[in-house]
Coordinates of C-alpha atoms in Angstrom, one line a residue:
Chain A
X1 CA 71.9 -29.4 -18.7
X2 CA 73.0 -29.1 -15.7
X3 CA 76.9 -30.1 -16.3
X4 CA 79.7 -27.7 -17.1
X5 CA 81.1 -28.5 -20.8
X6 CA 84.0 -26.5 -20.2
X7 CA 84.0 -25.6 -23.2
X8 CA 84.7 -22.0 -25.4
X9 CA 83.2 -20.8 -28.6
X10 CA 84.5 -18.4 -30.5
X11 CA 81.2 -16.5 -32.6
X12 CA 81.8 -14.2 -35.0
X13 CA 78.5 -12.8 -36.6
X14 CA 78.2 -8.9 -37.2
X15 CA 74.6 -8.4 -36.8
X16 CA 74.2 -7.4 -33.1
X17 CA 70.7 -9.2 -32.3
X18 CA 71.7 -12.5 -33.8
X19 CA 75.6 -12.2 -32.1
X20 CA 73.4 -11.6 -28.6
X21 CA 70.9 -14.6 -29.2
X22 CA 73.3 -17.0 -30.1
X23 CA 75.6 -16.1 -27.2
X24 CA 72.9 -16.4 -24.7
X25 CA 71.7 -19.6 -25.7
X26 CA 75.3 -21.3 -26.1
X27 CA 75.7 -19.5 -22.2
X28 CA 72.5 -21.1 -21.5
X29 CA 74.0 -24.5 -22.5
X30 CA 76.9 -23.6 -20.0
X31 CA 79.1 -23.1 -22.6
X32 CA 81.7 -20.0 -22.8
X33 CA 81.4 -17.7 -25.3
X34 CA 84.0 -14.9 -27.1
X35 CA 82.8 -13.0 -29.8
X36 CA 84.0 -10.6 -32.3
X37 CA 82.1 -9.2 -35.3
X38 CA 85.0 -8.7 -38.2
X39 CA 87.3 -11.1 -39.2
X40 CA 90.2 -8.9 -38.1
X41 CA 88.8 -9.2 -34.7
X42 CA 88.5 -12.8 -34.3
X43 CA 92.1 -13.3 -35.5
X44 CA 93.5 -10.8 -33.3
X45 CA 91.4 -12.6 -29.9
X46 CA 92.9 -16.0 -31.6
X47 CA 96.6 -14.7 -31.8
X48 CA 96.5 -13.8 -27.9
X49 CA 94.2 -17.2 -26.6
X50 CA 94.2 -20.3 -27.9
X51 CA 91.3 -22.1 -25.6
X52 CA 89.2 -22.2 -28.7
X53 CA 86.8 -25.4 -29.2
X54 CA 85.1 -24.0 -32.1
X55 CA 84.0 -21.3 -34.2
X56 CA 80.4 -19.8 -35.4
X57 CA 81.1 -18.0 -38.1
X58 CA 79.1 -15.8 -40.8
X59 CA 80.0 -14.8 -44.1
X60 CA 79.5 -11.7 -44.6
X61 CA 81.7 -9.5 -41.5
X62 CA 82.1 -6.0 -40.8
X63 CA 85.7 -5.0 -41.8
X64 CA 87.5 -5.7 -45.2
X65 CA 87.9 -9.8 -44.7
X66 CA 84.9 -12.1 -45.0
X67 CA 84.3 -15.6 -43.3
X68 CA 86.5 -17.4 -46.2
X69 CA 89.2 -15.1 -46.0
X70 CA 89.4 -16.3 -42.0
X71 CA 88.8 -19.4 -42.8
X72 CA 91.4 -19.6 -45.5
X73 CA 93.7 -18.2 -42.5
X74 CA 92.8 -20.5 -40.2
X75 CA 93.4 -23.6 -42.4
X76 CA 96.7 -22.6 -43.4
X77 CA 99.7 -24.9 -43.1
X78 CA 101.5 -22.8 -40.4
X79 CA 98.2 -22.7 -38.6
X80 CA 97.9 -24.2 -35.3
X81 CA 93.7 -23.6 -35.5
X82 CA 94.0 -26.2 -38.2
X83 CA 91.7 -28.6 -36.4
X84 CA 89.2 -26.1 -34.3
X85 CA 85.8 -27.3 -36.2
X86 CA 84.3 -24.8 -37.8
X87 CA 80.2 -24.2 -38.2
X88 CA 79.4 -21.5 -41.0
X89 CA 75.9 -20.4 -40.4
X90 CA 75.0 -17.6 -43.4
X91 CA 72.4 -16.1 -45.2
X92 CA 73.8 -15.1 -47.9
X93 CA 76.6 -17.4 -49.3
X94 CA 76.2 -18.6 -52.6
X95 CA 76.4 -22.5 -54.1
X96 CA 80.1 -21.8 -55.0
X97 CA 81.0 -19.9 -51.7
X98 CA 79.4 -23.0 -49.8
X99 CA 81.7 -25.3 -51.6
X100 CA 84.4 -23.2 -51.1
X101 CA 84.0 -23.3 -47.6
X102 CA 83.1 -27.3 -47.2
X103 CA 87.0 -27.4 -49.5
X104 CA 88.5 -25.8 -47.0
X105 CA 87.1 -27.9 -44.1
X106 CA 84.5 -26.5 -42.3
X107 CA 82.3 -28.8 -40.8
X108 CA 79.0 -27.7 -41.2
X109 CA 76.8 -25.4 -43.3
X110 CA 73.4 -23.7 -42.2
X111 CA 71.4 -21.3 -43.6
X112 CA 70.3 -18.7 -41.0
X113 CA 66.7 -18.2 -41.8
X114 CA 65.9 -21.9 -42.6
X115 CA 66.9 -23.1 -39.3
X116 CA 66.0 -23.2 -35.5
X117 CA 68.5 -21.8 -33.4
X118 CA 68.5 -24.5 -31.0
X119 CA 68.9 -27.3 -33.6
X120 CA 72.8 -25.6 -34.5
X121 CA 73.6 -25.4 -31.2
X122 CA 72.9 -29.1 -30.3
X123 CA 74.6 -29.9 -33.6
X124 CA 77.5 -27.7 -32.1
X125 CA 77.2 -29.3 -28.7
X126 CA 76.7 -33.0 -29.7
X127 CA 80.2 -32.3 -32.4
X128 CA 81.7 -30.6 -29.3
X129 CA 81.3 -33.9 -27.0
X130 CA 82.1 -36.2 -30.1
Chain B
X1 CA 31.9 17.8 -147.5
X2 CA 29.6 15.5 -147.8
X3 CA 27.4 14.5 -145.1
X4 CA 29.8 11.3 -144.5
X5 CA 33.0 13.3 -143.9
X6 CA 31.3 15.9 -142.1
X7 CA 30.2 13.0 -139.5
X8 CA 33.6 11.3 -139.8
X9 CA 35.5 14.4 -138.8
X10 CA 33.1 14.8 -135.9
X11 CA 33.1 11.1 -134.5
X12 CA 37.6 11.6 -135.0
X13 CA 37.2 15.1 -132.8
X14 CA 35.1 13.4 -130.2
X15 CA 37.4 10.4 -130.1
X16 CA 40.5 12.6 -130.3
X17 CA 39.5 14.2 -127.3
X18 CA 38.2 11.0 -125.4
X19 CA 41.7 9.7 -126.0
X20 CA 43.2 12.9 -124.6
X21 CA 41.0 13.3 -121.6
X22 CA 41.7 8.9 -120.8
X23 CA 45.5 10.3 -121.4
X24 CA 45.5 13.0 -119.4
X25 CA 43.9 10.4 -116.3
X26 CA 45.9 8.3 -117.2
X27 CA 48.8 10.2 -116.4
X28 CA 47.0 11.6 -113.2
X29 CA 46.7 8.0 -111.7
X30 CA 50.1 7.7 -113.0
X31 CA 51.3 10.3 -110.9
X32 CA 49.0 9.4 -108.0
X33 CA 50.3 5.9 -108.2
X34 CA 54.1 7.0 -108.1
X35 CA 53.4 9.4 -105.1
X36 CA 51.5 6.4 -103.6
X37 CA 54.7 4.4 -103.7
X38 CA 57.1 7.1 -103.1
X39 CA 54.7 7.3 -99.8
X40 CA 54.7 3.8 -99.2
X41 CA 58.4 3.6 -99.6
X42 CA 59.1 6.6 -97.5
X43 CA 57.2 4.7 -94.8
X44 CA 58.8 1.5 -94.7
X45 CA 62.3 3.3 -94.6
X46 CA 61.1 5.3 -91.8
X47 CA 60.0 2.9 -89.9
X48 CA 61.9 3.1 -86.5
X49 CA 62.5 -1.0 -86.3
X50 CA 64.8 -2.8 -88.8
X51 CA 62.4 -4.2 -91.9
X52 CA 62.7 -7.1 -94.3
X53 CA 60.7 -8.7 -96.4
X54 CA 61.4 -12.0 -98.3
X55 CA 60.4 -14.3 -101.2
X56 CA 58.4 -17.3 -100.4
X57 CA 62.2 -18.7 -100.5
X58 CA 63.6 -16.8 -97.8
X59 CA 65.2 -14.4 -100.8
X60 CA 65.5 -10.8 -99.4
X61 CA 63.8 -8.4 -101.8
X62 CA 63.6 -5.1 -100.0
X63 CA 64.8 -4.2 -96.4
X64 CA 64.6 -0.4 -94.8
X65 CA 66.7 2.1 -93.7
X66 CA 66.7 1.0 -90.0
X67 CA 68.0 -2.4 -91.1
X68 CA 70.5 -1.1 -92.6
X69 CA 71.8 0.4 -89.9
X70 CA 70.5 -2.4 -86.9
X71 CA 72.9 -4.6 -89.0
X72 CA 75.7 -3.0 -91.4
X73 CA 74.6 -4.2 -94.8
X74 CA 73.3 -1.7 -97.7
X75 CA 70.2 -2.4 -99.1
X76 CA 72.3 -3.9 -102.5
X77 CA 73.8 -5.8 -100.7
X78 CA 71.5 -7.4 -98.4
X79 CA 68.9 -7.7 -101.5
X80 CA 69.1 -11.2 -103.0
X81 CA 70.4 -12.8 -100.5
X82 CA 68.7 -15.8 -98.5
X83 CA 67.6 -13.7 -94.7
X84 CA 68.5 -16.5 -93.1
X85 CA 72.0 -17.3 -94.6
X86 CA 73.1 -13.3 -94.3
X87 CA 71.6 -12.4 -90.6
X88 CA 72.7 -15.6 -88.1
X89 CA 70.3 -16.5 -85.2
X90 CA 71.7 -17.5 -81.8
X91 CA 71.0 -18.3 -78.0
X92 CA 72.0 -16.8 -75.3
X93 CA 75.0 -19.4 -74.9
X94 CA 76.1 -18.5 -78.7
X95 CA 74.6 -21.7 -80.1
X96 CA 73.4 -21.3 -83.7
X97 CA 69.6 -21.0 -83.7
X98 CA 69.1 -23.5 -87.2
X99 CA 67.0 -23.3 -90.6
X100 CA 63.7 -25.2 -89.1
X101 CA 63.5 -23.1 -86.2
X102 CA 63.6 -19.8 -87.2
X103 CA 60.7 -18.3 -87.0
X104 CA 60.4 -17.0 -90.4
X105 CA 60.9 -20.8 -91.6
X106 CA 58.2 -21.5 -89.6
X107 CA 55.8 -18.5 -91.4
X108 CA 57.6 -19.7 -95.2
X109 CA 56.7 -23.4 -94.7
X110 CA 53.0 -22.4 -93.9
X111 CA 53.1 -23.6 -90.0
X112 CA 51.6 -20.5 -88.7
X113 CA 50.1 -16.6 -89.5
X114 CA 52.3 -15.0 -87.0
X115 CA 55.5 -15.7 -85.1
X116 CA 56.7 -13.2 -82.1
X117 CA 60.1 -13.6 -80.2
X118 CA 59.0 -15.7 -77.3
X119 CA 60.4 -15.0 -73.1
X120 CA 63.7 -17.1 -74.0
X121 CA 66.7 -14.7 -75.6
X122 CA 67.6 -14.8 -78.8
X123 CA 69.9 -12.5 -81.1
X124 CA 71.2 -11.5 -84.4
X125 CA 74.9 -11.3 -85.4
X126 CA 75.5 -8.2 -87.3
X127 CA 77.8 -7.9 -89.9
X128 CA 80.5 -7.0 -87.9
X129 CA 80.7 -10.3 -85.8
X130 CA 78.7 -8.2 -82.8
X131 CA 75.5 -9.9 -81.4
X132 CA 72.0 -7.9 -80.0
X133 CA 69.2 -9.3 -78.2
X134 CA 66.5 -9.2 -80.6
X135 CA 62.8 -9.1 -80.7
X136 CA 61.0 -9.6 -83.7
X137 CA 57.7 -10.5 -85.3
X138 CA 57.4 -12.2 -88.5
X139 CA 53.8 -12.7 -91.0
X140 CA 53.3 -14.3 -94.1
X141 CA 52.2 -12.1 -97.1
X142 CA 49.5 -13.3 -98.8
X143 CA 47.7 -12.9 -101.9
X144 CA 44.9 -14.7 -103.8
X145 CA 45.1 -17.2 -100.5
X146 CA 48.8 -18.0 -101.7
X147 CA 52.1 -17.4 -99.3
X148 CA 54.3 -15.2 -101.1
X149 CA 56.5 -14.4 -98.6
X150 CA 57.4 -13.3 -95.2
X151 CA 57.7 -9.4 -93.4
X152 CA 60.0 -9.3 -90.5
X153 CA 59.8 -6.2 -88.5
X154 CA 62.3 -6.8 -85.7
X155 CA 64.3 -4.6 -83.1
X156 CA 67.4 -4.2 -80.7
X157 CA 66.4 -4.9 -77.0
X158 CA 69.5 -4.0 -75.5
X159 CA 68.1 -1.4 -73.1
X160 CA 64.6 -3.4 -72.1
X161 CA 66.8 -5.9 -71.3
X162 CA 69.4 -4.1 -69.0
X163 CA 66.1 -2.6 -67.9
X164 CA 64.4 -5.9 -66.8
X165 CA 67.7 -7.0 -65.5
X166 CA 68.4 -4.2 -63.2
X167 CA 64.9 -4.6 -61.6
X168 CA 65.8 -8.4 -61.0
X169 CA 69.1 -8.2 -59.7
X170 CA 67.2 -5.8 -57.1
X171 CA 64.2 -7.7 -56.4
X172 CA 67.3 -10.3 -55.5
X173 CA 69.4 -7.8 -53.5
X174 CA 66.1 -7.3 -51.6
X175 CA 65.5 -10.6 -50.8
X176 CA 68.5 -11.2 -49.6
X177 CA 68.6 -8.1 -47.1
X178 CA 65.4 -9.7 -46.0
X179 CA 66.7 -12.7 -44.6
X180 CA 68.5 -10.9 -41.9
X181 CA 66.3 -9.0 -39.7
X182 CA 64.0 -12.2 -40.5
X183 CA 66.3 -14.4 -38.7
X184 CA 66.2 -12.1 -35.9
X185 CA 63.3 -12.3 -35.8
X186 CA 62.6 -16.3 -36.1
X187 CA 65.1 -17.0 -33.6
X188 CA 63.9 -14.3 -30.9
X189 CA 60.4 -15.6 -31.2
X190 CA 62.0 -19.5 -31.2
X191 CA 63.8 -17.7 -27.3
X192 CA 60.2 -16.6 -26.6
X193 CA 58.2 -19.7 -27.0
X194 CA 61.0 -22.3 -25.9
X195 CA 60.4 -20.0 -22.6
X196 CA 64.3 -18.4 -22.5
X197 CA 62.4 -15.6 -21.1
X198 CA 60.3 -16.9 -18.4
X199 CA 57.0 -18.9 -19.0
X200 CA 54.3 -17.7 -21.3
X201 CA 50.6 -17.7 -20.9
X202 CA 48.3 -19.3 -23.3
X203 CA 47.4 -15.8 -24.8
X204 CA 51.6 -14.6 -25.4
X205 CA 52.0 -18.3 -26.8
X206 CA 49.3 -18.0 -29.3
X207 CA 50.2 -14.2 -30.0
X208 CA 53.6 -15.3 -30.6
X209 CA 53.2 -18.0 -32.8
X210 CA 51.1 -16.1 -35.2
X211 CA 54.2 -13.7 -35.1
X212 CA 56.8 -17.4 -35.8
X213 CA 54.2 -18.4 -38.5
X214 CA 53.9 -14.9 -40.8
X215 CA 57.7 -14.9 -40.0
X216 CA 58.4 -18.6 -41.4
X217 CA 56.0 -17.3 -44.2
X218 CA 58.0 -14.5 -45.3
X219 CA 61.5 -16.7 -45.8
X220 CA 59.8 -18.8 -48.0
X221 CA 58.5 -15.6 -49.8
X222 CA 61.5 -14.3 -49.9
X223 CA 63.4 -17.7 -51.4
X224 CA 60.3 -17.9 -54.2
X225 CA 61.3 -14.4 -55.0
X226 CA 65.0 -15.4 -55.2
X227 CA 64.2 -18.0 -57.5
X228 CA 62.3 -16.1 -59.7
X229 CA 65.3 -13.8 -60.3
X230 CA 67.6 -16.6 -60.5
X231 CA 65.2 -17.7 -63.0
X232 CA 64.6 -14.6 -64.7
X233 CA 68.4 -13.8 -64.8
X234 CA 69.6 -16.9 -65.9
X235 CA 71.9 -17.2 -63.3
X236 CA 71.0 -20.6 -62.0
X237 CA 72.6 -24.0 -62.4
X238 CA 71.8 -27.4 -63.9
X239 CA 73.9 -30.1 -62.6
X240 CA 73.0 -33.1 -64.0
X241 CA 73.5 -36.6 -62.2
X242 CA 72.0 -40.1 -62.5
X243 CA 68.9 -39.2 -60.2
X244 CA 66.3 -42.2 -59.4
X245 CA 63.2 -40.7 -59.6
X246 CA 61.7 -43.1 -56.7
X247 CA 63.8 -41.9 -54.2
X248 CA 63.1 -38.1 -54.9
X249 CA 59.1 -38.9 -54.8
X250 CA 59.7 -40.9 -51.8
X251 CA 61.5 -39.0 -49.7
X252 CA 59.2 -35.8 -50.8
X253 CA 55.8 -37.3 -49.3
X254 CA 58.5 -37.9 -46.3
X255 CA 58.8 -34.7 -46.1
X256 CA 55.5 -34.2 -45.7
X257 CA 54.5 -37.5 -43.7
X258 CA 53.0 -34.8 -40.8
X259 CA 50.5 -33.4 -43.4
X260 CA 49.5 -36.2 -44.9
X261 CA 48.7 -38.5 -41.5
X262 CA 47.3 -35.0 -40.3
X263 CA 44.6 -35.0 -43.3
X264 CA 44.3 -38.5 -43.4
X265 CA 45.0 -38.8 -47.0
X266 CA 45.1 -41.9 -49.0
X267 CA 48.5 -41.5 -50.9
X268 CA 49.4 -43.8 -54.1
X269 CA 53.0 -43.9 -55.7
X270 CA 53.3 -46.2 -59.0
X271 CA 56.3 -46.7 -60.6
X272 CA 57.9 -49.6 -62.1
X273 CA 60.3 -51.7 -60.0
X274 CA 63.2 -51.2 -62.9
X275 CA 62.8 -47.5 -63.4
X276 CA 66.0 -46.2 -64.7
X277 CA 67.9 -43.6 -63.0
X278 CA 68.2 -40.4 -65.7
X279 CA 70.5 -37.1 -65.9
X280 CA 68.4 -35.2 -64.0
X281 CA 69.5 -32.0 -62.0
X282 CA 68.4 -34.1 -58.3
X283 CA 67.7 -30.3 -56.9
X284 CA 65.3 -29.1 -59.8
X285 CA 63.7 -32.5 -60.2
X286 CA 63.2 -32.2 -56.1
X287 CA 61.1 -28.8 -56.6
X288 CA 58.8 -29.8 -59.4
X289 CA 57.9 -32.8 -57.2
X290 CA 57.6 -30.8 -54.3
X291 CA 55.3 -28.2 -55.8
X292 CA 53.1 -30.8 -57.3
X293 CA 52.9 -33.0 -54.4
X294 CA 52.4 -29.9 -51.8
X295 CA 49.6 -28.9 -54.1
X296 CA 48.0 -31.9 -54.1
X297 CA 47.9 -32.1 -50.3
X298 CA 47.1 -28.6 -50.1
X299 CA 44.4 -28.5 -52.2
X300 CA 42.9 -31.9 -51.3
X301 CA 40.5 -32.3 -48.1
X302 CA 40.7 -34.3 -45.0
X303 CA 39.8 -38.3 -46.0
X304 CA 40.7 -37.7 -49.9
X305 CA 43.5 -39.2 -52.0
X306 CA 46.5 -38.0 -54.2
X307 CA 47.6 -40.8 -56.3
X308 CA 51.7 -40.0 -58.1
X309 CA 52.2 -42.1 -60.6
X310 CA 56.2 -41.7 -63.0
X311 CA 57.1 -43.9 -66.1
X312 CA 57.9 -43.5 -69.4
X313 CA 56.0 -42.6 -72.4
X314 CA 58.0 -42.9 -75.7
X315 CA 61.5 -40.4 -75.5
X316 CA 59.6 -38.9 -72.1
X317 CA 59.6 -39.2 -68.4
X318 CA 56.2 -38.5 -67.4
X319 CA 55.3 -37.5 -64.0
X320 CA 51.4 -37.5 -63.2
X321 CA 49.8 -36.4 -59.8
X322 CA 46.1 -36.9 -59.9
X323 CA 43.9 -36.0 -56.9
X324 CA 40.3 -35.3 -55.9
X325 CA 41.2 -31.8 -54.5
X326 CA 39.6 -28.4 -55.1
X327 CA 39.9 -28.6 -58.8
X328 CA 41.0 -25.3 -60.0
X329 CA 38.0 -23.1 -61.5
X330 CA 37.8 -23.3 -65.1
X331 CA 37.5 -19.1 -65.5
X332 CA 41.0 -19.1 -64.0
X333 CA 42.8 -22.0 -65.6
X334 CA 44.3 -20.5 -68.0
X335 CA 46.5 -18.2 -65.4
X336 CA 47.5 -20.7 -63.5
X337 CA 50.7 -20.5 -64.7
X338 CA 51.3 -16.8 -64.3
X339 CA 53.8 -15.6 -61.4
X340 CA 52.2 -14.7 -58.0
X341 CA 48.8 -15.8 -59.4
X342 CA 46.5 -18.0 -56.9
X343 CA 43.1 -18.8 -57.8
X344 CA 39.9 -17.9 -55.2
X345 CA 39.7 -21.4 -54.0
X346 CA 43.1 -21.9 -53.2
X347 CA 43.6 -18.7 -51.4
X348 CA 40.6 -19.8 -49.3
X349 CA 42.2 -23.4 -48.6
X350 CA 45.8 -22.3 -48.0
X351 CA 46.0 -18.4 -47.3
X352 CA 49.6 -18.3 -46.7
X353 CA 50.8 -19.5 -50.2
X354 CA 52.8 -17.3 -52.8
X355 CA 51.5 -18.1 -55.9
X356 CA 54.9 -18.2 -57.1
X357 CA 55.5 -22.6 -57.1
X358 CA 53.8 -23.5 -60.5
X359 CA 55.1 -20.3 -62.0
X360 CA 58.5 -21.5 -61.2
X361 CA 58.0 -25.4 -61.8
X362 CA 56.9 -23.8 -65.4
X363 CA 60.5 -21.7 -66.1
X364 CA 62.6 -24.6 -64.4
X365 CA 60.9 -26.7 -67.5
X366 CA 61.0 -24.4 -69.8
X367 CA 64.8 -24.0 -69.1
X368 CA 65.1 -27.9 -69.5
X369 CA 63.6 -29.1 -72.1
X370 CA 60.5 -30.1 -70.3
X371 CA 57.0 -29.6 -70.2
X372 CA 53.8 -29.0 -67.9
X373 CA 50.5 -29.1 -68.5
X374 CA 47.1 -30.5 -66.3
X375 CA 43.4 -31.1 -66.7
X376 CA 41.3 -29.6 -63.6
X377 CA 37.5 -29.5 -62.8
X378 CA 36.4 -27.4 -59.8
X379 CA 34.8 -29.7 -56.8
X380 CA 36.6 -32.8 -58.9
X381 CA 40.2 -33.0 -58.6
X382 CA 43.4 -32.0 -60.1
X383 CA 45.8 -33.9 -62.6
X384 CA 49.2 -32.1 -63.3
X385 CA 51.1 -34.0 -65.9
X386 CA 55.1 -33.1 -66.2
X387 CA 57.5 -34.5 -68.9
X388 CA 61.3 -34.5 -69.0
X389 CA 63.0 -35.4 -71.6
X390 CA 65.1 -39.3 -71.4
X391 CA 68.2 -37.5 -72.7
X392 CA 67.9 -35.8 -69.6
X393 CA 68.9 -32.1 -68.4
X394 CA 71.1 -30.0 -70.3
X395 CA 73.9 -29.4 -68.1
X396 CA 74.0 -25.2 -67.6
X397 CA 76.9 -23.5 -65.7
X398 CA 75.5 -21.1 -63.5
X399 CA 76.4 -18.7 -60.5
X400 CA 73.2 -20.2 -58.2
X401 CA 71.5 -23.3 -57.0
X402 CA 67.8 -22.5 -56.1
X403 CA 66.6 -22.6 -53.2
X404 CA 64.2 -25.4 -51.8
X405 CA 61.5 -24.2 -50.1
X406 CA 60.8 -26.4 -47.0
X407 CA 57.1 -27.6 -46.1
X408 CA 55.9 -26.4 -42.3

C-alpha cells in the first residue's frame, strides 16, 4: 500500500484499546485518522472541519448521546454530512437498533467480536475508492 | 320363675349389654371417624397451595382455603361449578388455553396418571380479571380401578419466575460485557500474527494462535449463552418468510466446504426438485441446520459420510441427517438434550464445543411448533430427525434475533 489515499476517517469508539487498534491500522493503510469517543465530541470536531470521508462509529459512547442519536444528527435535512458513509461496527446493538441504523442510511453493519479487523477496514477502504 | 324365664331374663341381660357395649363402639368409631375427617379437612384447607378436586365431569366438589384466596371465589361458590368453565387457562400471549388441552381434561378422559405444568408458561385468570403464572399438578382419583375424578394441587409462581428471570437477564448482561474486552483481545492478537508488530517466530505464532483460538472460542460461548436467555426469556423473534429449504442446506455445507474437503467426507443432500418454499423464520431454520450439520461433521471421522436428506411426510417438513460418526453412547442419550451437556466421546472428538447447540435447536422447536428427536449407536452413526410443521412458524414479535454462531 504504498500510495497516499488522502483520505480522513472520523472513529468514534469509546473503548480505548479498540479506538487505538483501529486507528493504527487505518494509519497503517495511509489513511488519516480523527477520533473522539462521545457523540458530543465527534459533532463538536465535525462543526469546526469538514474533510470527513467517513465515519467508524459504535453504539454505545461515553457521554449522554449514542451512535443513533449522531447518526440521526448527521442525516438530518439541514445537514451537510448527509452523504459522509457511515460504518457502524457494535457489539451490542440489538435487531431493532440495527434496523434503525440501516433506515437512517448507514452503510454498513459489523458486529465487533465476529469480525477481523482488517476485513472492515478493506471494506472501508475499497467503499472509500468506490 | 321357672327355669325358662329365669334363662330368658339372662340371655335379654347378656344381649342388653352386648347391644350397649356395640353402642357405646359404635359411637367411639363414630367420634374417631368425625375427628378423622375434621383432621382430614383441616389438612386439605391448610395446605399452603390452592386445592380442588372435581367429579369425573370436571364438576368442582370441594376446593381449600388457599384457593380461595389464590383465586377470589368462596368455597359456595366455586362448588358445582365445571373447574374448567370458572378458572380460565392462558399463554403467555393471553391466548385461551382450550377444553382438550388442559391438563386436567387430559387426567378426566383417562390419557394419563399424572400431569405437571411443563417449561412453557401458563396462567390462571382470577376472578378479578388478573392473570398469575401457574404451576400445577393434576392426578386422577381412583377407586375399585374406576376414575372418579381429578385433584389439582396448583400454585402462584410469580416470584420463581422473577427469580429465574433476574438470573437470565444477567447471564445476558454478562455476555454482552464479554464481547468487549474479547474484541480487544481478537483484534490485538489478529495485529500480532498479521505481523503489525514485527515478525514472529514459529514459537510466538503458535503461542499466539492458541491465544486467537480460546479467544474465537469464547464469542461463540458467549452468543450460545445469549441465546439461551433470549430463549429462556422469551424475548426472541420469529419472522416468518417463504424460506426454500435447499438454499439454507446448501449454502450451510458452504459454510463449511473447508471442513468437509479437510476430512474428506462424502456429503449427500436429497431433496425433491419441486420442494416448496414454507413460512419459515430463514434465521432459526439456518441454526437447526447448522447445528445438525456441524455435528455430523464434527462427530464423523476423516473418509466417512453425512448424508441430509428434507421432504415431506404427511402435514410435516422433515429434516434427517444420517451419518456414520461417533454415535452417541447409549448411557448418555437420554441427556443429550440437556443445556451445556456433551457426552465423553464428543468432548474427546471436538474439545472446544459448548454443549449448548442441540439444547437450543430443542427450545427454538419447542417454541415453533416443531419437533426433534434421533436414533444413535456408539461406533455406528448418528440420525437426527427434525419436523416443522407445513403451516409453518408462528410469527412471534420479539425484542431479539439470535445470534448465528459461525463455524471456524
Amino acid at each position: 500500500m504504498g500510495e497516499f489515499l488522502e483520505k480522513t476517517v472520523l472513529v468514534v469508539e469509546d473503548e480505548r484499546p479498540l479506538l487505538d487498534a483501529i486507528s493504527q491500522k487505518l494509519e497503517s493503510k495511509k489513511i488519516k485518522v480523527v477520533t473522539a469517543r462521545s457523540s458530543e465530541e465527534a459533532l463538536e470536531y465535525i462543526a469546526k472541519n469538514t474533510a470527513i470521508d467517513a465515519i467508524w462509529l459504535d453504539h454505545y459512547l461515553l457521554g449522554k448521546l449514542d451512535g443513533l442519536d449522531f447518526v440521526a444528527k448527521l442525516k438530518s435535512k439541514s445537514s451537510k454530512y448527509r452523504s459522509v458513509p457511515i460504518f457502524v461496527v457494535s457489539n451490542t446493538a440489538s435487531s431493532d437498533k440495527v434496523n434503525t441504523y440501516l433506515k437512517l442510511g448507514i452503510d454498513k453493519y459489523y458486529t465487533k467480536a465476529e469480525y477481523r479487523l482488517d476485513q472492515i477496514i478493506s471494506d472501508l477502504i475499497s467503499h472509500l475508492k468506490s | 320363675m321357672t327355669k325358662f324365664a329365669q334363662n330368658q331374663s339372662a340371655i335379654i341381660y347378656k344381649l342388653t349389654e352386648q347391644i350397649n357395649r356395640l353402642e357405646a363402639k359404635i359411637e367411639e368409631k363414630g367420634k374417631e371417624l368425625a375427628s378423622a375427617k375434621a383432621k382430614g379437612e383441616a389438612i386439605l384447607q391448610s395446605i399452603g397451595d390452592a386445592l380442588v378436586v372435581t367429579d369425573q365431569k370436571g364438576t368442582i366438589i370441594l376446593v381449600n382455603k388457599a384457593f380461595e384466596e389464590m383465586m377470589g371465589w368462596a368455597e359456595a361458590e366455586a362448588k358445582g361449578k365445571s373447574f374448567m368453565d370458572l378458572v380460565k387457562s392462558e399463554d403467555e400471549e393471553g391466548n385461551k388455553i382450550l377444553g382438550a388441552k388442559r391438563k386436567i381434561m387430559i387426567i378426566l378422559s383417562g390419557g394419563a396418571n399424572y400431569q405437571r405444568s411443563g417449561r412453557e408458561a401458563h396462567y390462571y385468570v382470577r376472578r378479578d380479571g388478573t392473570r398469575f403464572p401457574v404451576n400445577a399438578v393434576v392426578t386422577p382419583i381412583i377407586f375399585a380401578g374406576r376414575r372418579l375424578g381429578a385433584v389439582q394441587v396448583f400454585r402462584d409462581i410469580t416470584v420463581e419466575r422473577d427469580i429465574d428471570r433476574a438470573k437470565t437477564e444477567f447471564v445476558s448482561l454478562a455476555s454482552h460485557q464479554l464481547k468487549t474486552p474479547l474484541s480487544v483481545i481478537n483484534w490485538y492478537t489478529e495485529m500480532l500474527i498479521d505481523g503489525d508488530a514485527g515478525g514472529l517466530n514459529e514459537k510466538q505464532r503458535r503461542y499466539i494462535n492458541e491465544v486467537a483460538r480460546g479467544s474465537h472460542r469464547m464469542v461463540d460461548l458467549v452468543n450460545s449463552l445469549l441465546n439461551v436467555s433470549r430463549l429462556e426469556l422469551g424475548t426472541f423473534i420469529v419472522e416468518p418468510e417463504k424460506v426454500d429449504l435447499k438454499k439454507i442446506v446448501r449454502s450451510v455445507l458452504d459454510e463449511f466446504k473447508v471442513k468437509i474437503d479437510e476430512k474428506k467426507l462424502k456429503i449427500t443432500f436429497v431433496i425433491s426438485k419441486s420442494f416448496p418454499k414454507y413460512l419459515l423464520d430463514p434465521k432459526l431454520t439456518r441454526i437447526i441446520v447448522q447445528n445438525l450439520v456441524s455435528n455430523s461433521i464434527k462427530y464423523t471421522s476423516n473418509g466417512g459420510w453425512v448424508k441430509i436428506a428434507v421432504g415431506q411426510v404427511k402435514d410435516k417438513i422433515l429434516i434427517s441427517v444420517l451419518d456414520d460418526g461417533c454415535g452417541i453412547p447409549a448411557g448418555q442419550q437420554s441427556n443429550i438434550f440437556n443445556k451445556l451437556f456433551r457426552a465423553d466421546n464428543a468432548r474427546v472428538l471436538d474439545p472446544d464445543g459448548t454443549g449448548l447447540g442441540l439444547y437450543i435447536v430443542k427450545t427454538i422447536l419447542a417454541n415453533v411448533g416443531g419437533e426433534i428427536w434421533f436414533k444413535s449407536r456408539e461406533k455406528k452413526g448418528t440420525n437426527f430427525f427434525v419436523t416443522l410443521p407445513c403451516y409453518g412458524m408462528r410469527s412471534k414479535k420479539g425484542r431479539r434475533e439470535l445470534e448465528v454462531v459461525l463455524p471456524h
